[in-house]
């Protein structure tokens, strides 16, 4: 799979499809199309929850050879994101990081950092600076 851009991709994962889509929309409006962006929200029935398969599809949609930063809202989203990353398999799974950062603020600041061509490590570190 080839990169869409040289910039790090961003994935938003929330238990709510409306929240995930809304944050992704906000990020897109802030940085435009220069950052690969995707979201996954809700379970397979469209209800509150998360789905590892949906998260995997979002990671693939936001794929960049520069890496992908994943932002999650609650514990189950993190667990299913970890499963999705494992399903991605090596070597690509090594290029995906789950960020320990506030969902909205973290995703926005990470996307802004990624839009400037920052590395995955720098994108993650910048977002995680927002954590208490």
PDB file of N, CA and C in Angstrom, residues 6 11 17 22-23 28 33 41-42 48 52 64-65 68 71-72 76 81 90-91 93 109 112 129:
ATOM      1  N   UNK A   6       3.079  12.401   2.356  1.00  0.00           N
ATOM      2  CA  UNK A   6       4.238  12.108   3.195  1.00  0.00           C
ATOM      3  C   UNK A   6       3.925  12.382   4.664  1.00  0.00           C
ATOM      4  N   UNK A  11      -6.159   8.958  13.063  1.00  0.00           N
ATOM      5  CA  UNK A  11      -7.390   8.183  13.197  1.00  0.00           C
ATOM      6  C   UNK A  11      -8.062   8.566  14.515  1.00  0.00           C
ATOM      7  N   UNK A  17     -20.381   7.160  17.090  1.00  0.00           N
ATOM      8  CA  UNK A  17     -20.103   7.535  15.703  1.00  0.00           C
ATOM      9  C   UNK A  17     -20.215   9.045  15.481  1.00  0.00           C
ATOM     10  N   UNK A  22     -17.628  13.936  14.130  1.00  0.00           N
ATOM     11  CA  UNK A  22     -17.549  15.366  14.430  1.00  0.00           C
ATOM     12  C   UNK A  22     -16.123  15.829  14.658  1.00  0.00           C
ATOM     13  N   UNK A  23     -15.351  15.054  15.395  1.00  0.00           N
ATOM     14  CA  UNK A  23     -13.950  15.428  15.631  1.00  0.00           C
ATOM     15  C   UNK A  23     -13.167  15.363  14.326  1.00  0.00           C
ATOM     16  N   UNK A  28     -10.413  18.104   9.913  1.00  0.00           N
ATOM     17  CA  UNK A  28     -10.356  18.367   8.472  1.00  0.00           C
ATOM     18  C   UNK A  28     -10.496  19.860   8.189  1.00  0.00           C
ATOM     19  N   UNK A  33      -6.809  18.913   3.514  1.00  0.00           N
ATOM     20  CA  UNK A  33      -6.605  17.547   3.022  1.00  0.00           C
ATOM     21  C   UNK A  33      -5.158  17.081   3.034  1.00  0.00           C
ATOM     22  N   UNK A  41     -16.322   4.870  14.766  1.00  0.00           N
ATOM     23  CA  UNK A  41     -17.137   5.096  15.951  1.00  0.00           C
ATOM     24  C   UNK A  41     -18.294   4.122  16.009  1.00  0.00           C
ATOM     25  N   UNK A  42     -18.594   3.678  17.205  1.00  0.00           N
ATOM     26  CA  UNK A  42     -19.702   2.756  17.399  1.00  0.00           C
ATOM     27  C   UNK A  42     -19.307   1.315  17.150  1.00  0.00           C
ATOM     28  N   UNK A  48     -23.475   2.517  20.609  1.00  0.00           N
ATOM     29  CA  UNK A  48     -22.285   2.906  21.358  1.00  0.00           C
ATOM     30  C   UNK A  48     -21.368   1.707  21.533  1.00  0.00           C
ATOM     31  N   UNK A  52     -12.971  -3.504  16.487  1.00  0.00           N
ATOM     32  CA  UNK A  52     -11.592  -3.620  16.006  1.00  0.00           C
ATOM     33  C   UNK A  52     -11.528  -3.632  14.483  1.00  0.00           C
ATOM     34  N   UNK A  64      -0.333   6.113   6.014  1.00  0.00           N
ATOM     35  CA  UNK A  64       0.784   6.861   5.462  1.00  0.00           C
ATOM     36  C   UNK A  64       2.040   6.095   5.816  1.00  0.00           C
ATOM     37  N   UNK A  65       2.991   6.064   4.903  1.00  0.00           N
ATOM     38  CA  UNK A  65       4.258   5.416   5.217  1.00  0.00           C
ATOM     39  C   UNK A  65       5.014   6.159   6.313  1.00  0.00           C
ATOM     40  N   UNK A  68       0.826   6.388  11.491  1.00  0.00           N
ATOM     41  CA  UNK A  68      -0.541   6.769  11.833  1.00  0.00           C
ATOM     42  C   UNK A  68      -0.634   6.935  13.344  1.00  0.00           C
ATOM     43  N   UNK A  71      -6.202   8.248  18.077  1.00  0.00           N
ATOM     44  CA  UNK A  71      -6.727   8.929  19.258  1.00  0.00           C
ATOM     45  C   UNK A  71      -8.007   8.237  19.697  1.00  0.00           C
ATOM     46  N   UNK A  72      -8.103   7.918  20.997  1.00  0.00           N
ATOM     47  CA  UNK A  72      -9.226   7.139  21.518  1.00  0.00           C
ATOM     48  C   UNK A  72      -9.905   7.880  22.662  1.00  0.00           C
ATOM     49  N   UNK A  76     -12.192   0.909  26.266  1.00  0.00           N
ATOM     50  CA  UNK A  76     -12.529  -0.085  25.244  1.00  0.00           C
ATOM     51  C   UNK A  76     -12.047   0.322  23.873  1.00  0.00           C
ATOM     52  N   UNK A  81      -8.389  -0.707  19.588  1.00  0.00           N
ATOM     53  CA  UNK A  81      -7.362  -0.125  18.707  1.00  0.00           C
ATOM     54  C   UNK A  81      -6.093  -0.973  18.744  1.00  0.00           C
ATOM     55  N   UNK A  90       2.907  -6.905  11.077  1.00  0.00           N
ATOM     56  CA  UNK A  90       4.206  -6.289  10.810  1.00  0.00           C
ATOM     57  C   UNK A  90       4.451  -6.261   9.318  1.00  0.00           C
ATOM     58  N   UNK A  91       5.144  -5.305   8.783  1.00  0.00           N
ATOM     59  CA  UNK A  91       5.863  -4.239   9.480  1.00  0.00           C
ATOM     60  C   UNK A  91       5.004  -3.001   9.736  1.00  0.00           C
ATOM     61  N   UNK A  93       2.297  -2.452  11.498  1.00  0.00           N
ATOM     62  CA  UNK A  93       1.836  -2.208  12.872  1.00  0.00           C
ATOM     63  C   UNK A  93       2.858  -1.421  13.683  1.00  0.00           C
ATOM     64  N   UNK A 109      -4.150  19.159  17.545  1.00  0.00           N
ATOM     65  CA  UNK A 109      -2.741  19.571  17.606  1.00  0.00           C
ATOM     66  C   UNK A 109      -1.854  18.586  16.852  1.00  0.00           C
ATOM     67  N   UNK A 112      -2.233  19.310  13.149  1.00  0.00           N
ATOM     68  CA  UNK A 112      -1.492  20.525  12.799  1.00  0.00           C
ATOM     69  C   UNK A 112      -0.002  20.220  12.705  1.00  0.00           C
ATOM     70  N   UNK A 129       1.797  15.973  25.156  1.00  0.00           N
ATOM     71  CA  UNK A 129       2.124  17.087  26.053  1.00  0.00           C
ATOM     72  C   UNK A 129       0.861  17.676  26.659  1.00  0.00           C
TER      73      UNK A 129
END
